[in-house]
RNA sequence: GGCGGCAUAGCCAAGUGGUAAGGCGAUGGUCUGCAAAAUCAUUAUUCAACGGUUCGACUCCGUUUGCCGCCUCCA
C-alpha cells in the first residue's frame, strides 16, 4: 500500500506520485511573525511535520521548505491595510526587525518544544526581494499585471482559471462582502504584487515602480518555485489560506511558468475552542507557550493528532487532560518493556505471539498513515495494542526478544512519527537515584513485612509529593517519575 | 448572497457499500494491607431528520435542519 492523499484541488483522495521518483518537494505556508504562536500553528505544523516524517519513513528523500513571512502581510482587506509587522512595531515602539526577530525565535522555540522538527530549511520573504521583483516584471510583461501610481496589481481577469482551487468565481464575488475601497484596481479581486510605501513606512526596497514592498502572495510563489522547481509535489497550509492566498500563488506561478504550480494541495482544518473559532478578537486565543506550561507536549500532540488533520479540532481542557491519561498508558508499557529487556530472560514462550502482535500493529499503522495520514486510526492501534501486550506481560512469559519488539514499535511510531511517547531516560538529578531508591524501597519493604503500614504509606506519600511514584507490585516495589 | 466542509454514545473520535475501531469518563469484578498500575466485564439494535438507489447504506444521491470555515488579517 502506498500513500494516498486528499488533494484539495481535485477534491478527491489520490494516489501520491512524486514528480521525481524517490524525491518529494513540499512547501508549507509558515507564520507571519508578529505575535505569539498559538494552537492553530501547532495543528498545522504538526500535520506537515508528520507528513514529512512519514514520507521519509516510506523511503522518500524529502525537501520540506517553510516560509517565514516577515514583510508585506497586510492587516486589512483590499490591500489597503497596514503591514502587520510594521503595525506591531509601532505599537511596541520598536524597529520592525525587532518584532520579526522576537517572534521568529518564539516560533522556533515553541515548535521545538512541541517536538516539531525543523523543515529542511526556512525561507524568508524579506530575503527574496530581488526574486519577487523579477517575478513581478515577468507578470507585467506577460500582461497579467499592471502598474498604477507606483503599485503593481495582478489582474485576476487575465487568468481564467482564477478560482479553481477554492471554487470561487469572480462574477459571484462581486455582490459579496468584499468592499473595494481601492480605486486603483481594475477589478475588485485584483491583488497587490508591489505596494508603494507611505513615507513613514520603514520596511521598503527600491524597485522599478517605487520605493515599496512586495505583496503577501508573491513571496510564496517565488520561493516555492525557486527551491522546489516550477512544478513541485506538495503545497500545504491552513484551510483559511485556500482563498485568496493559495489561489493567488497559483495565479502568479502558473501565469509565469505555464505548468501546474504543485500537484497536491493539502489543507489542515482549524481549531475551535469550546466549539467556537479561536481568534484574537474573541479573546479565546490559546498560545503554545500557555499550553506547554500546563500540559506535556505528548498530551498536546495526542490531542491534535486524535483528530484528523482535515477535521477541525475542538479544544477543551478536558480533552487534553484525557489525552494525558492515555499517553501515560503508552509510557507505562514502554517502561515495562524496558524493564523486561534489561532484566528478563532471553526468550519467553509468549515471544512468538508478541512478535506477531507487533508486526501486525506495525503494518496496520503504516496502512493508516498511507490512508491520507489517518493519525486517529494509528493512535487507536497503539492503544489496543497496549492492552494486548500488557496482558502478555502480565502472563510473565515474555523475554528480551519480545520486549525489544515492543520497544521498537513504540519508538518507530509513538515516538518517532507521532511524538506522543514520553521520554524513557531517567531524569538526571545530579546524583544517581537508583541506589538511593533501592535502599529506601528495601527499608520500606521491611516495614511492610512487619506490618508497619503507617510509616510505609508515609514514605510513599512523601515520595509522591517529591515527584516519585511508588507502585507495589507482586514482584516488589517499583518507582518512576510522577 | 457566493464557495467549501461537517453532523457517529456523557465527552473526544475512526469508519473510503457487507452489518458500529479506539481513547477519556463512569459502574462492577480480579489483584493489593491500603493505594497506584495492570486486567476482566458492562457502557450506540444505531450513525441529525426525511426520502431515493441497492440484495445490503454510517458510507452513494436528493431534500430539510443545525454547526463550522472562507469570501476582510489569521495556521
XYZ file of C-alpha atoms (C1' of nucleotides) in Angstrom, chain A residues 38 40-41 44-45 73-77 84 166-168 172-173 178 216 238 240-241 243 271 277 306 308 329 371 380 387 390-391 394 453 457 460 472, chain B residues 1-6 11-16 21-25 31-41 67-75:
74
model
C -0.857 29.504 19.034
C -3.609 26.735 15.345
C 0.020 26.977 14.288
C -0.800 22.979 11.046
C 2.893 22.390 11.587
C 1.297 40.775 5.126
C -1.376 43.437 5.483
C -3.876 43.805 8.298
C -6.727 44.792 6.131
C -8.610 43.865 3.054
C 1.109 43.579 10.202
C -11.426 27.429 -3.882
C -14.337 27.143 -6.269
C -14.911 30.882 -6.067
C -20.236 35.715 -7.936
C -17.992 37.544 -5.582
C -15.702 42.403 -0.223
C 1.900 38.991 0.588
C -4.131 26.128 6.731
C -8.179 29.644 5.783
C -5.405 30.385 3.325
C -8.596 31.689 -0.651
C -9.028 24.873 15.847
C -13.474 29.636 16.318
C -6.520 12.292 17.654
C -7.787 14.008 11.567
C -0.523 4.161 29.346
C -4.595 6.338 4.096
C -6.208 3.688 18.217
C -3.870 -3.736 26.061
C 0.030 -5.725 28.795
C -1.880 -8.981 29.021
C 1.080 -9.926 32.967
C 1.971 0.280 57.156
C 2.481 4.703 53.428
C 5.138 6.516 49.612
C 3.804 -2.024 44.828
C -25.573 36.400 -1.250
C -21.364 33.028 -3.297
C -17.740 28.976 -2.290
C -16.033 24.784 0.712
C -16.799 21.392 4.721
C -19.103 18.887 8.977
C -17.139 13.665 26.211
C -13.169 13.165 22.196
C -13.132 10.276 17.750
C -12.393 6.235 13.377
C -15.468 4.122 9.960
C -13.389 5.075 1.831
C -12.458 0.881 15.900
C -10.076 3.272 19.793
C -9.487 6.716 23.899
C -11.368 9.555 28.141
C -15.138 9.209 31.745
C -5.035 -8.246 42.138
C -3.430 -5.299 46.713
C -2.621 -4.477 53.960
C -4.343 0.078 51.501
C -3.139 2.851 47.202
C -1.185 3.016 42.269
C -0.606 0.327 37.874
C -2.418 -3.646 35.177
C -6.514 -6.693 33.935
C -11.775 -8.559 33.056
C -16.921 -7.176 32.262
C -22.967 23.884 13.034
C -18.053 25.447 11.120
C -14.591 27.795 7.698
C -13.524 31.089 3.507
C -15.202 35.317 0.508
C -11.662 41.088 5.178
C -5.810 39.684 8.749
C -5.441 34.717 10.677
C -2.319 28.114 10.703
